[in-house]
Amino acid sequence: MALTKNPNVLKWVDEMVALTKPDNVVWIDGSDEQLLALRKEAISTGEMIELNQEKLPGCIYHRTQPNDVARVEDRTFICCKNKEDAGPTNNWCDPQEMYAKLTPMYDGAMKGRTMYVIPYSMGPIGSPLAKVGVEVTDSIYVVLNMDIMTRMGKDAFENLGETSNDFVRGLHSKANVDPENRYIVHFPEDNAIWSINSAYGGNVLLGKKCFALRIASYQGWKEGWMAEHMLILGVKKPDGEVKYITAAFPSACGKTNLAMLIPPTGYREAGYEVYTVGDDIAWMKQGEDGKLYAINPENGFFGVAPGTNDKSNHNALASAMKNSIFTNVAINNDDMTVWWEGLDKNPPVNATEWKGAKVNGVEYTSTLGEDGKPLKLAHPNSRFTAPAENCPCISPEFNNPKGVPVSAIVFGGRRASTTPLVYQSFDWVHGTYMGSAVSSETTAAATGAVGVLRHDPMAMKPFIGYNVGDYWKHWLDMGEKLGENAPKIFNVNWFKQDENGNFIWPGFGDNMRVLDWIIKRCEGKVDAVETPIGYLPKKEDINIEGIEDEVTPEIMDKLLAVDIDLWKKEIAEMRRYYDEDIAAKGGRVPDALRAQLDKIEANLNK
Ligand code: GTP
Ligand code: SPV
Ligand code: MN
């Protein structure tokens, strides 16, 4: 039975039913009975596998097809009327042409299947920053994941009301999971997303990257707010005050880890605590007091499993121990628990690897694959979907409809050289430049080669739903609007390497030491060294108590080095990037950002 009287929703659902022709239509009210029944059904058909209900209560497992394990950027489109409005970072197609191409693919795609109609809210229900979406899908996996990742169910419609047309229409069909006909398509001007032939996370949980970043970034541009690929964390200081920081790192570069950081012993003893507000996406808007406020539009974490262990990220692991979904990790058949590379050093002997083959995990992980590296039991982009409420350090402000006030914005990426551990921008405009210059060695979160340096402005390259130049201009405009209330902007790099390719900064919990400096800078409590590229910490101002053996003075010098030659190359590369990759391809690079290049270059030549 329809859960709303809103004629706009009803009309659209009718159209989708007429197009995809499902045998049944089920409206998802979000009740426990309904979800339990769906779960049972998915287990009975083999779509989901039940895990050990004593060790992992409420947890289930899902395996996607080997050709469907990550976002597919080459098959992701922004379809707006004018090609120039999509800009050089997006694939574009005329909306009418795209509708014409996809309509036959969806025609009858749900025959013999059930269509689930999922109402959901991105952001706390009732928050002025929240927005409503409706996703129709033929996948129970999507329903169960959306239940964790969003505020799903009939309450979401209360926010929409009976007449509003302001909801994002998401159409998903896994169809035949055919990679040749896989499309992830956004129609920002129609508030619509069409996804077909995939069953993997970011391609099908349409509230996440498709809505909360691509469509929302477009909406934010039109409406004067920001949708960013950022974690949100709070640091409680010994005096009891909590400072909030947002941070944008490209996919699989450490957002979930930083968001759930456990401070080193010395900090904990002194009374510091870290709270998680979000681990992937932030929506930010200027509040009545002039400050920038952030909400996490999501309700759960879709986290990278490999590398997650009790030491690297205790809180993420704890979050995934109940009522969670595991995708493409390995199964230990002895007790129906899960395993992935980096969980511990004991791969299960009696294992099922992520593609579904039963193997001896110890032998398997000591066999070299074609790339000369050991075979992996879990896919490198295997994930857990965990409810935010499970997180031991979830912020008490998590559901605050107002959001949290942001003191600092941090950019970062994987850079083996050049970029120091941390530095601060001279001002907001320079900070916007720094964001535009984010680049990172690629990871497994998207299909394609791993380890190649790629530009990823604001960690948003795959997620900006309009012209990247207009997006940068929007950042500059936000800075003007915020004025002296604007958060301070920083850049960090946890991934600097020595000659042998080893990381020279311990990272993880020890990143607290860098957050500490960032907060003190925001409070004006610590000095800095002015360098050609920005403000760097004085060596003695990064607290290394307890890690002196690992981070020797020589290492600290390397971490904080500004190598003038490398930076001249960096600026030359940024000029090439602005000119060739952006401007020559229709990106409208703001003059204020080009002026930053001249300024930094002049500094370097001094
Ligand atoms: P998405 O969910 O794809 O957006 O990724 P994410 O940015 O949340 O990345 P996540 O925190 O899951 O980290 C991805 C990988 O980076 C994991 O393998 C981590 O172990 C590794 N990582 C995270 N933080 C650090 C760090 O401080 N140092 C090092 N060396 N590795 C880190
Ligand atoms: C990312 O790739 O940045 C993710 C995972 O957070 S996905 O939901 O697939 O986009
Ligand atoms: Mn992400």
PDB file of C-alpha atoms in Angstrom, residues 96-335:
ATOM      1  CA  GLN A  96      16.543  13.391 -23.852  1.00  0.00           C
ATOM      2  CA  GLU A  97      19.079  11.249 -25.654  1.00  0.00           C
ATOM      3  CA  MET A  98      19.984   9.451 -22.434  1.00  0.00           C
ATOM      4  CA  TYR A  99      16.339   8.858 -21.479  1.00  0.00           C
ATOM      5  CA  ALA A 100      15.776   7.477 -24.978  1.00  0.00           C
ATOM      6  CA  LYS A 101      18.742   5.159 -24.653  1.00  0.00           C
ATOM      7  CA  LEU A 102      17.934   3.877 -21.153  1.00  0.00           C
ATOM      8  CA  THR A 103      14.155   3.576 -21.419  1.00  0.00           C
ATOM      9  CA  PRO A 104      14.270   0.379 -23.521  1.00  0.00           C
ATOM     10  CA  MET A 105      16.760  -1.121 -21.065  1.00  0.00           C
ATOM     11  CA  TYR A 106      14.401  -0.524 -18.147  1.00  0.00           C
ATOM     12  CA  ASP A 107      11.367  -1.620 -20.151  1.00  0.00           C
ATOM     13  CA  GLY A 108      10.187  -4.790 -18.409  1.00  0.00           C
ATOM     14  CA  ALA A 109      13.463  -5.067 -16.442  1.00  0.00           C
ATOM     15  CA  MET A 110      11.535  -5.969 -13.273  1.00  0.00           C
ATOM     16  CA  LYS A 111       9.304  -8.625 -14.857  1.00  0.00           C
ATOM     17  CA  GLY A 112       9.184 -11.620 -12.525  1.00  0.00           C
ATOM     18  CA  ARG A 113      10.585  -9.437  -9.732  1.00  0.00           C
ATOM     19  CA  THR A 114       9.306  -7.212  -6.961  1.00  0.00           C
ATOM     20  CA  MET A 115       9.774  -3.468  -6.997  1.00  0.00           C
ATOM     21  CA  TYR A 116      10.598  -2.019  -3.581  1.00  0.00           C
ATOM     22  CA  VAL A 117       9.687   1.632  -3.079  1.00  0.00           C
ATOM     23  CA  ILE A 118      12.050   3.129  -0.505  1.00  0.00           C
ATOM     24  CA  PRO A 119      11.298   6.503   1.088  1.00  0.00           C
ATOM     25  CA  TYR A 120      14.316   7.926   2.893  1.00  0.00           C
ATOM     26  CA  SER A 121      15.685  11.076   4.421  1.00  0.00           C
ATOM     27  CA  MET A 122      19.245  12.247   3.985  1.00  0.00           C
ATOM     28  CA  GLY A 123      19.913  14.030   7.259  1.00  0.00           C
ATOM     29  CA  PRO A 124      17.999  13.837  10.535  1.00  0.00           C
ATOM     30  CA  ILE A 125      14.241  13.850   9.931  1.00  0.00           C
ATOM     31  CA  GLY A 126      13.016  17.368  10.654  1.00  0.00           C
ATOM     32  CA  SER A 127      16.406  19.016  10.054  1.00  0.00           C
ATOM     33  CA  PRO A 128      16.251  22.126   7.884  1.00  0.00           C
ATOM     34  CA  LEU A 129      19.300  20.716   6.104  1.00  0.00           C
ATOM     35  CA  ALA A 130      17.731  17.298   5.417  1.00  0.00           C
ATOM     36  CA  LYS A 131      16.306  16.225   2.064  1.00  0.00           C
ATOM     37  CA  VAL A 132      13.995  13.443   0.968  1.00  0.00           C
ATOM     38  CA  GLY A 133      14.614  10.783  -1.626  1.00  0.00           C
ATOM     39  CA  VAL A 134      12.582   7.906  -3.006  1.00  0.00           C
ATOM     40  CA  GLU A 135      14.419   4.969  -4.548  1.00  0.00           C
ATOM     41  CA  VAL A 136      12.683   2.202  -6.438  1.00  0.00           C
ATOM     42  CA  THR A 137      14.775  -0.943  -6.807  1.00  0.00           C
ATOM     43  CA  ASP A 138      14.509  -4.645  -7.559  1.00  0.00           C
ATOM     44  CA  SER A 139      17.202  -5.553  -5.036  1.00  0.00           C
ATOM     45  CA  ILE A 140      16.639  -6.621  -1.437  1.00  0.00           C
ATOM     46  CA  TYR A 141      20.349  -5.985  -0.856  1.00  0.00           C
ATOM     47  CA  VAL A 142      19.682  -2.325  -1.675  1.00  0.00           C
ATOM     48  CA  VAL A 143      16.704  -2.167   0.719  1.00  0.00           C
ATOM     49  CA  LEU A 144      18.684  -3.692   3.596  1.00  0.00           C
ATOM     50  CA  ASN A 145      21.664  -1.404   2.967  1.00  0.00           C
ATOM     51  CA  MET A 146      19.494   1.707   2.624  1.00  0.00           C
ATOM     52  CA  ASP A 147      17.972   0.798   5.990  1.00  0.00           C
ATOM     53  CA  ILE A 148      21.426   1.118   7.547  1.00  0.00           C
ATOM     54  CA  MET A 149      22.725   4.031   5.489  1.00  0.00           C
ATOM     55  CA  THR A 150      19.694   6.365   5.606  1.00  0.00           C
ATOM     56  CA  ARG A 151      16.683   7.227   7.744  1.00  0.00           C
ATOM     57  CA  MET A 152      14.444   4.902   5.771  1.00  0.00           C
ATOM     58  CA  GLY A 153      10.715   4.281   5.987  1.00  0.00           C
ATOM     59  CA  LYS A 154       7.425   6.095   6.144  1.00  0.00           C
ATOM     60  CA  ASP A 155       8.671   8.817   8.530  1.00  0.00           C
ATOM     61  CA  ALA A 156      10.726  10.202   5.663  1.00  0.00           C
ATOM     62  CA  PHE A 157       7.488  11.153   3.895  1.00  0.00           C
ATOM     63  CA  GLU A 158       6.421  13.236   6.889  1.00  0.00           C
ATOM     64  CA  ASN A 159       9.285  15.564   6.038  1.00  0.00           C
ATOM     65  CA  LEU A 160       8.146  15.817   2.439  1.00  0.00           C
ATOM     66  CA  GLY A 161       4.535  16.620   3.162  1.00  0.00           C
ATOM     67  CA  GLU A 162       1.580  15.989   0.909  1.00  0.00           C
ATOM     68  CA  THR A 163       2.274  18.459  -1.865  1.00  0.00           C
ATOM     69  CA  SER A 164       6.006  19.097  -2.183  1.00  0.00           C
ATOM     70  CA  ASN A 165       7.811  18.082  -5.327  1.00  0.00           C
ATOM     71  CA  ASP A 166      11.251  18.421  -3.737  1.00  0.00           C
ATOM     72  CA  PHE A 167      12.375  14.806  -3.597  1.00  0.00           C
ATOM     73  CA  VAL A 168      15.077  12.979  -5.498  1.00  0.00           C
ATOM     74  CA  ARG A 169      13.702  10.264  -7.769  1.00  0.00           C
ATOM     75  CA  GLY A 170      16.015   7.258  -7.840  1.00  0.00           C
ATOM     76  CA  LEU A 171      15.394   4.410 -10.251  1.00  0.00           C
ATOM     77  CA  HIS A 172      17.556   1.325  -9.825  1.00  0.00           C
ATOM     78  CA  SER A 173      17.375  -2.022 -11.532  1.00  0.00           C
ATOM     79  CA  LYS A 174      20.124  -4.566 -11.298  1.00  0.00           C
ATOM     80  CA  ALA A 175      18.689  -5.872 -14.617  1.00  0.00           C
ATOM     81  CA  ASN A 176      21.232  -8.522 -15.768  1.00  0.00           C
ATOM     82  CA  VAL A 177      24.230  -6.902 -14.024  1.00  0.00           C
ATOM     83  CA  ASP A 178      25.657  -6.569 -17.513  1.00  0.00           C
ATOM     84  CA  PRO A 179      28.852  -4.464 -17.378  1.00  0.00           C
ATOM     85  CA  GLU A 180      28.475  -3.491 -21.036  1.00  0.00           C
ATOM     86  CA  ASN A 181      25.132  -1.866 -20.307  1.00  0.00           C
ATOM     87  CA  ARG A 182      25.900  -0.490 -16.859  1.00  0.00           C
ATOM     88  CA  TYR A 183      24.907   3.157 -16.428  1.00  0.00           C
ATOM     89  CA  ILE A 184      24.867   5.457 -13.421  1.00  0.00           C
ATOM     90  CA  VAL A 185      23.090   8.546 -14.669  1.00  0.00           C
ATOM     91  CA  HIS A 186      22.165  11.816 -12.989  1.00  0.00           C
ATOM     92  CA  PHE A 187      19.630  14.337 -14.239  1.00  0.00           C
ATOM     93  CA  PRO A 188      20.245  17.248 -11.855  1.00  0.00           C
ATOM     94  CA  GLU A 189      17.658  19.473 -13.531  1.00  0.00           C
ATOM     95  CA  ASP A 190      15.002  16.751 -13.075  1.00  0.00           C
ATOM     96  CA  ASN A 191      16.043  15.733  -9.545  1.00  0.00           C
ATOM     97  CA  ALA A 192      16.487  12.211 -10.883  1.00  0.00           C
ATOM     98  CA  ILE A 193      18.992   9.341 -10.845  1.00  0.00           C
ATOM     99  CA  TRP A 194      18.833   6.259 -13.083  1.00  0.00           C
ATOM    100  CA  SER A 195      21.106   3.340 -12.262  1.00  0.00           C
ATOM    101  CA  ILE A 196      21.083   0.057 -14.171  1.00  0.00           C
ATOM    102  CA  ASN A 197      23.057  -3.208 -14.414  1.00  0.00           C
ATOM    103  CA  SER A 198      24.996  -2.856 -11.171  1.00  0.00           C
ATOM    104  CA  ALA A 199      24.436  -4.187  -7.672  1.00  0.00           C
ATOM    105  CA  TYR A 200      27.469  -2.611  -5.980  1.00  0.00           C
ATOM    106  CA  GLY A 201      27.318  -0.002  -3.172  1.00  0.00           C
ATOM    107  CA  GLY A 202      28.098   3.433  -4.542  1.00  0.00           C
ATOM    108  CA  ASN A 203      26.339   2.612  -7.832  1.00  0.00           C
ATOM    109  CA  VAL A 204      23.066   1.480  -6.296  1.00  0.00           C
ATOM    110  CA  LEU A 205      22.643   2.962  -2.803  1.00  0.00           C
ATOM    111  CA  LEU A 206      21.348   6.044  -4.557  1.00  0.00           C
ATOM    112  CA  GLY A 207      21.164   8.164  -1.397  1.00  0.00           C
ATOM    113  CA  LYS A 208      24.925   8.106  -1.080  1.00  0.00           C
ATOM    114  CA  LYS A 209      27.249   9.345  -3.822  1.00  0.00           C
ATOM    115  CA  CYS A 210      24.508   9.835  -6.435  1.00  0.00           C
ATOM    116  CA  PHE A 211      22.176  11.979  -4.309  1.00  0.00           C
ATOM    117  CA  ALA A 212      24.159  13.220  -1.301  1.00  0.00           C
ATOM    118  CA  LEU A 213      27.089  14.333  -3.474  1.00  0.00           C
ATOM    119  CA  ARG A 214      26.305  14.611  -7.197  1.00  0.00           C
ATOM    120  CA  ILE A 215      22.713  15.877  -7.028  1.00  0.00           C
ATOM    121  CA  ALA A 216      23.223  17.660  -3.688  1.00  0.00           C
ATOM    122  CA  SER A 217      26.354  19.511  -4.866  1.00  0.00           C
ATOM    123  CA  TYR A 218      24.224  20.892  -7.701  1.00  0.00           C
ATOM    124  CA  GLN A 219      21.418  21.789  -5.282  1.00  0.00           C
ATOM    125  CA  GLY A 220      23.913  23.381  -2.893  1.00  0.00           C
ATOM    126  CA  TRP A 221      25.292  25.510  -5.714  1.00  0.00           C
ATOM    127  CA  LYS A 222      21.783  26.719  -6.603  1.00  0.00           C
ATOM    128  CA  GLU A 223      20.676  27.153  -2.984  1.00  0.00           C
ATOM    129  CA  GLY A 224      23.845  28.492  -1.351  1.00  0.00           C
ATOM    130  CA  TRP A 225      25.168  25.557   0.655  1.00  0.00           C
ATOM    131  CA  MET A 226      27.804  22.849   0.193  1.00  0.00           C
ATOM    132  CA  ALA A 227      27.725  19.060  -0.255  1.00  0.00           C
ATOM    133  CA  GLU A 228      31.210  17.648   0.248  1.00  0.00           C
ATOM    134  CA  HIS A 229      33.067  14.303   0.353  1.00  0.00           C
ATOM    135  CA  MET A 230      34.066  14.945   3.958  1.00  0.00           C
ATOM    136  CA  LEU A 231      34.146  13.245   7.310  1.00  0.00           C
ATOM    137  CA  ILE A 232      33.001  15.257  10.322  1.00  0.00           C
ATOM    138  CA  LEU A 233      34.618  14.759  13.726  1.00  0.00           C
ATOM    139  CA  GLY A 234      34.536  16.485  17.083  1.00  0.00           C
ATOM    140  CA  VAL A 235      37.558  16.786  19.364  1.00  0.00           C
ATOM    141  CA  LYS A 236      36.684  17.255  23.011  1.00  0.00           C
ATOM    142  CA  LYS A 237      39.484  19.079  24.766  1.00  0.00           C
ATOM    143  CA  PRO A 238      40.400  18.743  28.424  1.00  0.00           C
ATOM    144  CA  ASP A 239      38.483  21.972  29.149  1.00  0.00           C
ATOM    145  CA  GLY A 240      35.311  20.266  27.866  1.00  0.00           C
ATOM    146  CA  GLU A 241      34.893  22.329  24.703  1.00  0.00           C
ATOM    147  CA  VAL A 242      34.334  20.355  21.477  1.00  0.00           C
ATOM    148  CA  LYS A 243      35.875  21.619  18.235  1.00  0.00           C
ATOM    149  CA  TYR A 244      34.515  20.240  14.950  1.00  0.00           C
ATOM    150  CA  ILE A 245      36.665  19.491  11.935  1.00  0.00           C
ATOM    151  CA  THR A 246      35.641  18.301   8.480  1.00  0.00           C
ATOM    152  CA  ALA A 247      38.102  16.578   6.165  1.00  0.00           C
ATOM    153  CA  ALA A 248      38.044  15.667   2.479  1.00  0.00           C
ATOM    154  CA  PHE A 249      40.289  12.819   1.347  1.00  0.00           C
ATOM    155  CA  PRO A 250      39.762  10.881  -1.898  1.00  0.00           C
ATOM    156  CA  SER A 251      38.087   7.463  -1.739  1.00  0.00           C
ATOM    157  CA  ALA A 252      39.954   4.917   0.386  1.00  0.00           C
ATOM    158  CA  CYS A 253      42.394   7.533   1.734  1.00  0.00           C
ATOM    159  CA  GLY A 254      41.456   7.464   5.398  1.00  0.00           C
ATOM    160  CA  LYS A 255      38.205   9.333   6.111  1.00  0.00           C
ATOM    161  CA  THR A 256      36.565   6.529   8.086  1.00  0.00           C
ATOM    162  CA  ASN A 257      39.792   5.974   9.990  1.00  0.00           C
ATOM    163  CA  LEU A 258      40.253   9.625  10.926  1.00  0.00           C
ATOM    164  CA  ALA A 259      36.574  10.077  11.793  1.00  0.00           C
ATOM    165  CA  MET A 260      36.798   7.298  14.407  1.00  0.00           C
ATOM    166  CA  LEU A 261      40.298   7.973  15.665  1.00  0.00           C
ATOM    167  CA  ILE A 262      41.306   6.891  19.148  1.00  0.00           C
ATOM    168  CA  PRO A 263      43.766   9.418  20.593  1.00  0.00           C
ATOM    169  CA  PRO A 264      47.169   8.159  21.824  1.00  0.00           C
ATOM    170  CA  THR A 265      47.467   7.363  25.545  1.00  0.00           C
ATOM    171  CA  GLY A 266      48.952  10.726  26.517  1.00  0.00           C
ATOM    172  CA  TYR A 267      46.036  12.571  24.955  1.00  0.00           C
ATOM    173  CA  ARG A 268      43.446  10.275  26.504  1.00  0.00           C
ATOM    174  CA  GLU A 269      45.007  10.713  29.928  1.00  0.00           C
ATOM    175  CA  ALA A 270      44.960  14.467  29.460  1.00  0.00           C
ATOM    176  CA  GLY A 271      41.206  14.267  28.753  1.00  0.00           C
ATOM    177  CA  TYR A 272      40.944  14.426  24.969  1.00  0.00           C
ATOM    178  CA  GLU A 273      38.163  12.503  23.215  1.00  0.00           C
ATOM    179  CA  VAL A 274      37.204  12.179  19.557  1.00  0.00           C
ATOM    180  CA  TYR A 275      33.570  11.922  18.444  1.00  0.00           C
ATOM    181  CA  THR A 276      32.379  10.789  15.022  1.00  0.00           C
ATOM    182  CA  VAL A 277      29.644  12.791  13.311  1.00  0.00           C
ATOM    183  CA  GLY A 278      30.217  11.388   9.820  1.00  0.00           C
ATOM    184  CA  ASP A 279      32.790   9.383   7.873  1.00  0.00           C
ATOM    185  CA  ASP A 280      32.105  10.197   4.213  1.00  0.00           C
ATOM    186  CA  ILE A 281      29.737  13.051   3.415  1.00  0.00           C
ATOM    187  CA  ALA A 282      29.066  16.488   4.901  1.00  0.00           C
ATOM    188  CA  TRP A 283      26.319  18.952   4.021  1.00  0.00           C
ATOM    189  CA  MET A 284      27.271  22.421   5.213  1.00  0.00           C
ATOM    190  CA  LYS A 285      25.300  25.629   5.441  1.00  0.00           C
ATOM    191  CA  GLN A 286      25.782  28.992   7.092  1.00  0.00           C
ATOM    192  CA  GLY A 287      23.822  29.221  10.339  1.00  0.00           C
ATOM    193  CA  GLU A 288      21.971  32.196  11.788  1.00  0.00           C
ATOM    194  CA  ASP A 289      25.012  33.089  13.878  1.00  0.00           C
ATOM    195  CA  GLY A 290      27.082  33.346  10.687  1.00  0.00           C
ATOM    196  CA  LYS A 291      29.118  30.197  11.297  1.00  0.00           C
ATOM    197  CA  LEU A 292      29.296  27.197   8.979  1.00  0.00           C
ATOM    198  CA  TYR A 293      27.295  24.197  10.266  1.00  0.00           C
ATOM    199  CA  ALA A 294      27.667  20.611   9.070  1.00  0.00           C
ATOM    200  CA  ILE A 295      25.355  17.609   9.157  1.00  0.00           C
ATOM    201  CA  ASN A 296      26.096  14.068   8.115  1.00  0.00           C
ATOM    202  CA  PRO A 297      23.280  13.186   5.708  1.00  0.00           C
ATOM    203  CA  GLU A 298      23.913   9.462   6.242  1.00  0.00           C
ATOM    204  CA  ASN A 299      22.859   7.139   9.049  1.00  0.00           C
ATOM    205  CA  GLY A 300      25.559   4.470   8.741  1.00  0.00           C
ATOM    206  CA  PHE A 301      29.023   3.708   7.443  1.00  0.00           C
ATOM    207  CA  PHE A 302      29.882   1.972   4.179  1.00  0.00           C
ATOM    208  CA  GLY A 303      33.475   1.361   5.141  1.00  0.00           C
ATOM    209  CA  VAL A 304      36.495  -0.257   3.459  1.00  0.00           C
ATOM    210  CA  ALA A 305      37.086  -3.609   5.210  1.00  0.00           C
ATOM    211  CA  PRO A 306      40.727  -4.433   4.305  1.00  0.00           C
ATOM    212  CA  GLY A 307      43.142  -2.811   6.708  1.00  0.00           C
ATOM    213  CA  THR A 308      40.462  -2.395   9.364  1.00  0.00           C
ATOM    214  CA  ASN A 309      41.540  -4.076  12.586  1.00  0.00           C
ATOM    215  CA  ASP A 310      41.332  -3.529  16.284  1.00  0.00           C
ATOM    216  CA  LYS A 311      44.487  -1.447  16.251  1.00  0.00           C
ATOM    217  CA  SER A 312      43.968   0.617  13.069  1.00  0.00           C
ATOM    218  CA  ASN A 313      40.282   1.347  13.694  1.00  0.00           C
ATOM    219  CA  HIS A 314      38.774  -0.241  16.777  1.00  0.00           C
ATOM    220  CA  ASN A 315      35.608   1.845  16.537  1.00  0.00           C
ATOM    221  CA  ALA A 316      34.867   0.897  12.925  1.00  0.00           C
ATOM    222  CA  LEU A 317      35.363  -2.759  13.743  1.00  0.00           C
ATOM    223  CA  ALA A 318      33.135  -2.475  16.812  1.00  0.00           C
ATOM    224  CA  SER A 319      30.481  -0.733  14.695  1.00  0.00           C
ATOM    225  CA  ALA A 320      30.368  -3.688  12.288  1.00  0.00           C
ATOM    226  CA  MET A 321      29.977  -6.433  14.891  1.00  0.00           C
ATOM    227  CA  LYS A 322      26.170  -6.380  14.887  1.00  0.00           C
ATOM    228  CA  ASN A 323      23.312  -5.641  12.478  1.00  0.00           C
ATOM    229  CA  SER A 324      25.807  -5.101   9.668  1.00  0.00           C
ATOM    230  CA  ILE A 325      26.176  -6.266   6.087  1.00  0.00           C
ATOM    231  CA  PHE A 326      29.501  -7.492   4.728  1.00  0.00           C
ATOM    232  CA  THR A 327      30.133  -7.298   0.988  1.00  0.00           C
ATOM    233  CA  ASN A 328      32.917  -9.176  -0.843  1.00  0.00           C
ATOM    234  CA  VAL A 329      35.008 -10.042   2.215  1.00  0.00           C
ATOM    235  CA  ALA A 330      36.071 -13.665   2.891  1.00  0.00           C
ATOM    236  CA  ILE A 331      34.085 -16.126   5.005  1.00  0.00           C
ATOM    237  CA  ASN A 332      35.583 -18.426   7.619  1.00  0.00           C
ATOM    238  CA  ASN A 333      33.503 -21.560   7.093  1.00  0.00           C
ATOM    239  CA  ASP A 334      34.444 -23.062  10.461  1.00  0.00           C
ATOM    240  CA  ASP A 335      32.329 -20.579  12.360  1.00  0.00           C
TER     241      ASP A 335
END
